[in-house]
mmCIF file of C-alpha atoms in Angstrom:
data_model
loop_
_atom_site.group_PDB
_atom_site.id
_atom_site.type_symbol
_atom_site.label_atom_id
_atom_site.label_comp_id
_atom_site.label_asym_id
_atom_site.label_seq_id
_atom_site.Cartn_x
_atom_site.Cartn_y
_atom_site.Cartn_z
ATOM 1 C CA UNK A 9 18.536 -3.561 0.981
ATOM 2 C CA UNK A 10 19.485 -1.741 -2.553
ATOM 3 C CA UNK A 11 19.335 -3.885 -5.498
ATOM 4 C CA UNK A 12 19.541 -3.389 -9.503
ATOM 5 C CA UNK A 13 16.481 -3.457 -11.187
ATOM 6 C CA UNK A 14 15.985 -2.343 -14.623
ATOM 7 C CA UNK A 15 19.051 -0.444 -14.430
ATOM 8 C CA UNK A 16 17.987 1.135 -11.613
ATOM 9 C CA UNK A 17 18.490 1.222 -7.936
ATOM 10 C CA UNK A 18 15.623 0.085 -5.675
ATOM 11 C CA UNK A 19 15.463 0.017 -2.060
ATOM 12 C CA UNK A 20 13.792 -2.794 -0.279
ATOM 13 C CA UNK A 21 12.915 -2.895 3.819
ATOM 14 C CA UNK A 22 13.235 -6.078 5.192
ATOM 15 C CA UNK A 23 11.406 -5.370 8.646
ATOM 16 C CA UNK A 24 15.277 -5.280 9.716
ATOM 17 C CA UNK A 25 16.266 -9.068 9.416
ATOM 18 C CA UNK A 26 17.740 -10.493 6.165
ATOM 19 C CA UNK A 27 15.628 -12.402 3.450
ATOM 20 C CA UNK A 28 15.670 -16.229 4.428
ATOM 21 C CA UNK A 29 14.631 -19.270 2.554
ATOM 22 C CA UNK A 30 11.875 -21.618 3.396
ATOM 23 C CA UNK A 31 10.455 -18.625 4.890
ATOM 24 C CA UNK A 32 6.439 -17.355 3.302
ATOM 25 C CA UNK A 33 6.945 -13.690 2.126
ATOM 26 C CA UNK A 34 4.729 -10.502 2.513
ATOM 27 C CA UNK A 35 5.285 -7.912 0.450
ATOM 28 C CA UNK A 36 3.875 -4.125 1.894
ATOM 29 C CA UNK A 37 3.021 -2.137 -1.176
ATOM 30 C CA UNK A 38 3.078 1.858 -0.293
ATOM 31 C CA UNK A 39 0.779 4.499 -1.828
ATOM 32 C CA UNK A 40 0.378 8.077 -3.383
ATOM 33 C CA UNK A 41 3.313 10.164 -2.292
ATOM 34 C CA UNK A 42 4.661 7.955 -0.006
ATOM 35 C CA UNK A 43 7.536 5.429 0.852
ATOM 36 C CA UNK A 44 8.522 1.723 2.958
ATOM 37 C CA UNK A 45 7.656 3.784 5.998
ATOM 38 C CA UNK A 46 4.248 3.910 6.029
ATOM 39 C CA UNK A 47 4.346 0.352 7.238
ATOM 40 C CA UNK A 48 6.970 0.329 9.986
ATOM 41 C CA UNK A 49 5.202 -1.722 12.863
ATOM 42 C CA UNK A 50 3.686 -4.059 9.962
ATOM 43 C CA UNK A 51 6.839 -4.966 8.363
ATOM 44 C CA UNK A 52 9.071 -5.245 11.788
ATOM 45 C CA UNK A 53 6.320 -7.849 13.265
ATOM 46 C CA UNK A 54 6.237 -10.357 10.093
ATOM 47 C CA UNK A 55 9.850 -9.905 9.809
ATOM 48 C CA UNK A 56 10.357 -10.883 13.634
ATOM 49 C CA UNK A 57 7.815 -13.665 13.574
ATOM 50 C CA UNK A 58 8.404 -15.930 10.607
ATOM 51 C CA UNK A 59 7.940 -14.162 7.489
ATOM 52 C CA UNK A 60 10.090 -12.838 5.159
ATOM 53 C CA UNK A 61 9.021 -9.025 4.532
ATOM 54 C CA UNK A 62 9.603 -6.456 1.294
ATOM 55 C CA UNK A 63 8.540 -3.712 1.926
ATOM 56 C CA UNK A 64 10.528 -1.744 -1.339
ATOM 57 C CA UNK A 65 9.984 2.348 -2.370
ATOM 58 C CA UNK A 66 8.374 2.176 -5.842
ATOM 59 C CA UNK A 67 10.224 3.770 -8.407
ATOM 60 C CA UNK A 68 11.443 7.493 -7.657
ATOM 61 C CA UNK A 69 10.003 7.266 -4.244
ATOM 62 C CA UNK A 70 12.049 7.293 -1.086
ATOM 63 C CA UNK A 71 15.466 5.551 -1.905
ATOM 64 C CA UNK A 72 14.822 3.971 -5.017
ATOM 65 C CA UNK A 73 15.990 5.360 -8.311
ATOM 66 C CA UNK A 74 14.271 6.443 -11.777
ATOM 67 C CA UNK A 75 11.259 8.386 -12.305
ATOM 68 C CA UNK A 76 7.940 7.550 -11.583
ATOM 69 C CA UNK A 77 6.381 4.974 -13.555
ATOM 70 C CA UNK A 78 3.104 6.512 -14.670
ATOM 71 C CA UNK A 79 0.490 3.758 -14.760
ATOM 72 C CA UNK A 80 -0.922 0.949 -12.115
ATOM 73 C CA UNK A 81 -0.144 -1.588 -14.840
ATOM 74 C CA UNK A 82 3.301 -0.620 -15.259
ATOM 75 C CA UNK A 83 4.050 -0.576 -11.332
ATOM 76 C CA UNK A 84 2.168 -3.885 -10.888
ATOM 77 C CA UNK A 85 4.801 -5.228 -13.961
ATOM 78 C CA UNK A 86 7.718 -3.892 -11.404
ATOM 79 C CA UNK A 87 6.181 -5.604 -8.073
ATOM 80 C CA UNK A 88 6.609 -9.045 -10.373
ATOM 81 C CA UNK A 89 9.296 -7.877 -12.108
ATOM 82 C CA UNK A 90 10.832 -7.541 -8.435
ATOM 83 C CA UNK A 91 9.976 -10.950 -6.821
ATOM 84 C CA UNK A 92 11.732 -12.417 -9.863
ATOM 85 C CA UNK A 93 14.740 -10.665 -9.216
ATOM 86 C CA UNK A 94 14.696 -11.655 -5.447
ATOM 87 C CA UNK A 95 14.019 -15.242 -6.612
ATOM 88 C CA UNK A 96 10.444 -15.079 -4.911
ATOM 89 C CA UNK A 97 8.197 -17.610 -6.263
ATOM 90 C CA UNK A 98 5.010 -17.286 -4.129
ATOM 91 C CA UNK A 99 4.071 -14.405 -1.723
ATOM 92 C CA UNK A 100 1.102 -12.325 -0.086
ATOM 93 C CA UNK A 101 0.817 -8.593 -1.428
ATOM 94 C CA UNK A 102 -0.408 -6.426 0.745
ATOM 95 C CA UNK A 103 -1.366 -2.911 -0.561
ATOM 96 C CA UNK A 104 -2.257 0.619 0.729
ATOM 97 C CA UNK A 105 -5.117 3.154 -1.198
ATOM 98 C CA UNK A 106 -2.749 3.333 -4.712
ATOM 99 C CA UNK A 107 -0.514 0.321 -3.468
ATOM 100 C CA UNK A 108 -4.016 -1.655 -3.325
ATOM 101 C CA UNK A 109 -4.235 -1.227 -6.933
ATOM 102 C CA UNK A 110 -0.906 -2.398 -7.909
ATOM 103 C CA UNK A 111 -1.748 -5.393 -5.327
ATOM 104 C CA UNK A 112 -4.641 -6.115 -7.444
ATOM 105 C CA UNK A 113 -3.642 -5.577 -10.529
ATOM 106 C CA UNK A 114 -0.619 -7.706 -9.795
ATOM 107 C CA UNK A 115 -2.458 -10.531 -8.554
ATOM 108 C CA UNK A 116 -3.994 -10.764 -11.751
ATOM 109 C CA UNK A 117 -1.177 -10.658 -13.596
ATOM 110 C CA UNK A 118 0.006 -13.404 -11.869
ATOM 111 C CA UNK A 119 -2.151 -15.840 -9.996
ATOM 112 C CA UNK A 120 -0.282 -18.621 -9.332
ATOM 113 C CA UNK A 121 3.037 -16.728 -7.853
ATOM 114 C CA UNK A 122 0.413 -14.550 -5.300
ATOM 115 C CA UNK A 123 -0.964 -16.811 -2.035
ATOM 116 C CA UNK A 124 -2.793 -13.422 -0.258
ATOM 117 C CA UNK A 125 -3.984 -10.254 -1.231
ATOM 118 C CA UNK A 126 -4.787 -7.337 1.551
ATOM 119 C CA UNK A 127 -6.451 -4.630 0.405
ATOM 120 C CA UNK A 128 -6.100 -1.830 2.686
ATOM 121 C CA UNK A 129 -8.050 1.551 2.039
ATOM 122 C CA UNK A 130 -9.325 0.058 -1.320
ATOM 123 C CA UNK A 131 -11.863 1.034 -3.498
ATOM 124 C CA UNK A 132 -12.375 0.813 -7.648
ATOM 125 C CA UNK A 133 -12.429 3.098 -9.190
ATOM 126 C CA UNK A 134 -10.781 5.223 -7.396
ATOM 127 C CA UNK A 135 -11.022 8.258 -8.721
ATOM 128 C CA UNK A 136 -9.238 11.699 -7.659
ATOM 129 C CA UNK A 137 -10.951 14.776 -7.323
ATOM 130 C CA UNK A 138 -10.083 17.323 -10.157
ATOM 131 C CA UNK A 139 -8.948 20.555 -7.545
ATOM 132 C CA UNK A 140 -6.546 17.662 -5.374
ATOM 133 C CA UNK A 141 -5.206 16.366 -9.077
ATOM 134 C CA UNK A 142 -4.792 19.841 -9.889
ATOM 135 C CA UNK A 143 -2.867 20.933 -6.990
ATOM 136 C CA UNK A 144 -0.569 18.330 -7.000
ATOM 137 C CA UNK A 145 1.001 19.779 -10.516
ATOM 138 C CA UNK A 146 0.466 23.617 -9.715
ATOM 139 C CA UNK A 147 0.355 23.562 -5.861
ATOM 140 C CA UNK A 148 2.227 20.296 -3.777
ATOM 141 C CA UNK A 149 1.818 22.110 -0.297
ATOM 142 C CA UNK A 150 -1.801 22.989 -0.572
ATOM 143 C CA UNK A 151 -2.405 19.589 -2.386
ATOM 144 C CA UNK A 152 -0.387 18.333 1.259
ATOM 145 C CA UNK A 153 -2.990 19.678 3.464
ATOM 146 C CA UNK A 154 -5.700 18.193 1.408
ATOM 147 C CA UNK A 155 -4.097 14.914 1.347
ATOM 148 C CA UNK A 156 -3.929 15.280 5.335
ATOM 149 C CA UNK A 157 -7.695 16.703 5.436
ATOM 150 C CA UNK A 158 -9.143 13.895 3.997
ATOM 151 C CA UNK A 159 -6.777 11.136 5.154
ATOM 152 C CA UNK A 160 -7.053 11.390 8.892
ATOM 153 C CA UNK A 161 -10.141 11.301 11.099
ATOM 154 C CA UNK A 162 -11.067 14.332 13.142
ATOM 155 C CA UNK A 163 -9.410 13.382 16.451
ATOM 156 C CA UNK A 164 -5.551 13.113 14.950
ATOM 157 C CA UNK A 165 -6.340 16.542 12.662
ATOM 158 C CA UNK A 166 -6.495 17.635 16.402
ATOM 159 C CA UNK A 167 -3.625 16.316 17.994
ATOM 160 C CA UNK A 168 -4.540 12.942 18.884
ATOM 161 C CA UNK A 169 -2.055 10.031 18.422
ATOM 162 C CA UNK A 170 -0.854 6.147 19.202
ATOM 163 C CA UNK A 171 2.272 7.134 19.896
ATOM 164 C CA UNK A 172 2.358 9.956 21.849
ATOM 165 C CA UNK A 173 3.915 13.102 21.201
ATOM 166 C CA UNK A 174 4.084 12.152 17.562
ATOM 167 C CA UNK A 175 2.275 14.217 15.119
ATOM 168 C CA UNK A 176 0.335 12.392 12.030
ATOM 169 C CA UNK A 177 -0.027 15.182 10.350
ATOM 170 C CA UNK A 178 3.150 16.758 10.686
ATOM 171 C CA UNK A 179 4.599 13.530 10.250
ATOM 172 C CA UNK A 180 2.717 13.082 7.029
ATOM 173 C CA UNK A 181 3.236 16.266 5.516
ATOM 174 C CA UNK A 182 7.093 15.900 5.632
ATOM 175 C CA UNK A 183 6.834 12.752 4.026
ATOM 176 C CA UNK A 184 5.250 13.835 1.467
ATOM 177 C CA UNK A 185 7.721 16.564 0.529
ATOM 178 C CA UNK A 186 10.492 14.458 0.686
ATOM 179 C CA UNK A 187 9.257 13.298 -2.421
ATOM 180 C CA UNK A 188 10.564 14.314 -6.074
ATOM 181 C CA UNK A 189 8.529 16.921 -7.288
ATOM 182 C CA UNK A 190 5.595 15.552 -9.588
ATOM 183 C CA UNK A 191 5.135 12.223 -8.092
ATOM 184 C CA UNK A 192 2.894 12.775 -6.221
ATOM 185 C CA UNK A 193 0.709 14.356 -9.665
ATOM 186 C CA UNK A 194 1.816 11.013 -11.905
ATOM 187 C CA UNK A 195 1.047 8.442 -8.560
ATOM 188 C CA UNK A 196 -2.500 9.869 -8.215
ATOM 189 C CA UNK A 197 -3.123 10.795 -12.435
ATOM 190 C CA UNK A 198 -2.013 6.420 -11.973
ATOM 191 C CA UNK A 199 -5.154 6.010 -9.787
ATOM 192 C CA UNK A 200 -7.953 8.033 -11.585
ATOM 193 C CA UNK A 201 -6.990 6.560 -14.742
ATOM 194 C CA UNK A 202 -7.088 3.050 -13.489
ATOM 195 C CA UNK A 203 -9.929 0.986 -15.370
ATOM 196 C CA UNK A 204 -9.039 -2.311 -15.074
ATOM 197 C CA UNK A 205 -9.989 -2.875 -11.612
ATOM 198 C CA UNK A 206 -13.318 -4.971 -12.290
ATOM 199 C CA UNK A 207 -11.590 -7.034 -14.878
ATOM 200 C CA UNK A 208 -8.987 -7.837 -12.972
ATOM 201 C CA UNK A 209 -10.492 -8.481 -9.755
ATOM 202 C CA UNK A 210 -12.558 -11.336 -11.568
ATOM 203 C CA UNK A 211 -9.233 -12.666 -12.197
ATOM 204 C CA UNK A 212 -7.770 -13.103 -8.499
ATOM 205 C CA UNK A 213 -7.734 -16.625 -7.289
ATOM 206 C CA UNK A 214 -6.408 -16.054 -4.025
ATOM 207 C CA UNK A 215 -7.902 -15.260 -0.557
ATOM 208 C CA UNK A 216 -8.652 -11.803 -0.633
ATOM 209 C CA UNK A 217 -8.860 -9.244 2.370
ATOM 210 C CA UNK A 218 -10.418 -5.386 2.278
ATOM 211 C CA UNK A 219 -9.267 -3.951 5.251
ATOM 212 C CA UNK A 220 -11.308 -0.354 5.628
ATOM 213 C CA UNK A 221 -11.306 2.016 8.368
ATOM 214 C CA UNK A 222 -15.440 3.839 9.246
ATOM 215 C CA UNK A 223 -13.679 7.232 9.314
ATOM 216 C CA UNK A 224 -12.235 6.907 5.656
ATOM 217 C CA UNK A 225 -13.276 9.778 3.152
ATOM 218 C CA UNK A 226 -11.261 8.711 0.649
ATOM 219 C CA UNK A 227 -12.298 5.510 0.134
ATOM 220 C CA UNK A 228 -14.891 4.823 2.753
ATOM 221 C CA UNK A 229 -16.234 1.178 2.909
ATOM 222 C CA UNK A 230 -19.621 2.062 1.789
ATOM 223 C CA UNK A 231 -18.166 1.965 -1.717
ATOM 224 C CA UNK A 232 -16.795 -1.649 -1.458
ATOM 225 C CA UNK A 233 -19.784 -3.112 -2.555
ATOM 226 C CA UNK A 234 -18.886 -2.952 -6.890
ATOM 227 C CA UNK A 235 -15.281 -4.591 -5.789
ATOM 228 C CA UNK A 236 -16.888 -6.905 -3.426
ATOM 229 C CA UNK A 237 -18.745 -8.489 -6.469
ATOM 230 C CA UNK A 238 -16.251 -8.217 -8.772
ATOM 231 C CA UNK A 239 -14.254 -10.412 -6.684
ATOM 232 C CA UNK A 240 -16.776 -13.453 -6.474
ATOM 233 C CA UNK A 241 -13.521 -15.403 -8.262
ATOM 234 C CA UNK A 242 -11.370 -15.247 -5.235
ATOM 235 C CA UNK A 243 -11.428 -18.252 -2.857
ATOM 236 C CA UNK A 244 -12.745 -16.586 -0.262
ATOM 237 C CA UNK A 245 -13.005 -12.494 0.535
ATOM 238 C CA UNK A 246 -13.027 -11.490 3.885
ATOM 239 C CA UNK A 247 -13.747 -7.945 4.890
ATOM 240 C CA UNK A 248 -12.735 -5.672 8.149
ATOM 241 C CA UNK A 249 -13.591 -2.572 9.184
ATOM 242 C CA UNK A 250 -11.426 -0.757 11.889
ATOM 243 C CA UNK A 251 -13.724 1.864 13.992
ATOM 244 C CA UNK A 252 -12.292 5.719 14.889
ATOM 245 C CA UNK A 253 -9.568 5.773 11.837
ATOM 246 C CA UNK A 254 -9.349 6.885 8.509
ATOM 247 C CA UNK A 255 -7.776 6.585 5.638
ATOM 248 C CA UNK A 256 -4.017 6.909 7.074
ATOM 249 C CA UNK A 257 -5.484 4.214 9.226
ATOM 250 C CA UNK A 258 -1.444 2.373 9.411
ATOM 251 C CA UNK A 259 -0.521 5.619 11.221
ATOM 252 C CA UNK A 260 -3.779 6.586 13.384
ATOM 253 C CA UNK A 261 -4.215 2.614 14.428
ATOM 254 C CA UNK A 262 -1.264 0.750 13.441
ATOM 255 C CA UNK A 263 -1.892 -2.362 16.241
ATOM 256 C CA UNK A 264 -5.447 -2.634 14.706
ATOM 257 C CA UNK A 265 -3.545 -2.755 11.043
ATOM 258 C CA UNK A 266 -1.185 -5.488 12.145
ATOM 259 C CA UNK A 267 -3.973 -7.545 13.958
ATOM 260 C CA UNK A 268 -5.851 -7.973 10.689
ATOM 261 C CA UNK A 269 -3.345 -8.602 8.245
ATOM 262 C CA UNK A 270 -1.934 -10.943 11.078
ATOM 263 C CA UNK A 271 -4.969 -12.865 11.155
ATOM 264 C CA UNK A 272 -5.316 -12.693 7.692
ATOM 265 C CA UNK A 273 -2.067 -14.380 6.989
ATOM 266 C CA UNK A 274 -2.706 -17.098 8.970
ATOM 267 C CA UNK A 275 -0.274 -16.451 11.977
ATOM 268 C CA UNK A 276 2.701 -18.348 10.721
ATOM 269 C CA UNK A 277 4.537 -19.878 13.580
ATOM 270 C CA UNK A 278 7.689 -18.093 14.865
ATOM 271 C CA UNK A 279 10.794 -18.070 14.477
#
């Protein structure tokens, strides 16, 4: 789906079935460098079981239009800005590594429109290590295979997959260079610059889920703990930790990914 927004054109996934009303809506919130398509099996099961789904490409990412917007606060302004436009009044964000962020930041912004918040591969800060920031402006292909080092656990670095045949790695690599040169450098400058996390989290009223893999070295659970607190506000917090994935955990244990955030959402009836 291709709407207007802001002058520009932004593409929307639907999970493959049309918007409907009186449906509850999840919205799937990509990260760094990436597009809807992270979220594939996700977005097709909500859409086929009840929910409505958006799953859009932020701004200059994937199909959408105009350059990369260069702050969390700015791209948690076009998630709402969004919903509004699709006449959304209420729906659950769900948000992966920098799309957890925007989640966040968006369901402070605007408490009363947001029913859920996933977390997925979430920490605050998050902060990105000065040689990866680097190579993303002077280097995208090495700053590719760091991305891929530290993003998948051992086993799929070596082959291993869910699907069979299929390549993470590979897979990842080429869609991260589909991507507009510099990006990738202003989505992750977005993330280390992000210091509203605390603040924000103490403003979340909703139920709140932090969905970590044990094999993630970007932002492995252990570091939860500072968000954890900061999110005493929320109605209730409930945390999961998948075993033998990492931080591309959608990709390297997608059924896992969709059990939680099914769970999560209360497993609307369907339809």
């Amino acid at each position: 789906m291709n709407l207007n927004l802001s002058d520009d054109t932004c593409y929307c996934y639907t999970g493959g079935r049309p918007l409907q009303p009186g449906r509850p809506t999840a919205v799937f919130i990509h990260g760094a460098g990436h597009d809807h398509s992270v979220w594939t099996l996700q977005t097709r099961y909500f859409a086929s079981h009840g929910w409505n789904v958006i799953a859009p490409d932020l701004p200059g990412h994937g199909r959408s239009a105009g350059p990369a917007l260069e702050s969390i606060e700015a791209l948690a302004d076009w998630i709402l800005a969004l919903l509004a436009r699709l006449g959304c009044e209420q729906a659950m964000l769900v948000g992966h590594s920098m799309g957890s962020l925007i989640a966040l930041e968006a369901a402070a912004r605007a408490p009363d429109r947001i029913t859920r918040l996933a977390l997925v591969g979430s920490v605050f800060p998050m902060p990105v290590a000065p040689p990866l920031l680097e190579a993303t402006l002077s280097a995208r292909e090495r700053a590719h295979g760091m991305i891929n080092q530290w993003s998948y656990a051992p086993q799929s670095q070596l082959g291993a997959s869910s699907v069979p045949g299929v390549n993470l790695t590979a897979l990842n690599q080429r869609l991260m260079q589909r991507q507009a040169p510099g990006v990738l450098h202003r989505d992750m400058s977005a993330c280390n610059a992000y210091a509203a996390g605390f603040e924000s989290a103490a403003k979340v009223r909703c139920p709140t889920l932090l969905l970590s893999a044990d094999l993630d070295r970007m932002t492995p659970p252990k570091a939860l703990g500072p968000l954890v607190q900061a999110l005493g506000n929320a109605a209730q917090v409930h945390r999961v930790v998948l075993s033998g994935a990492g931080h591309a955990m959608m990709a390297e244990a997608p059924g896992a990914v969709l059990d939680a955030l099914w769970n999560f959402a209360g497993a609307q009836p369907s339809s």
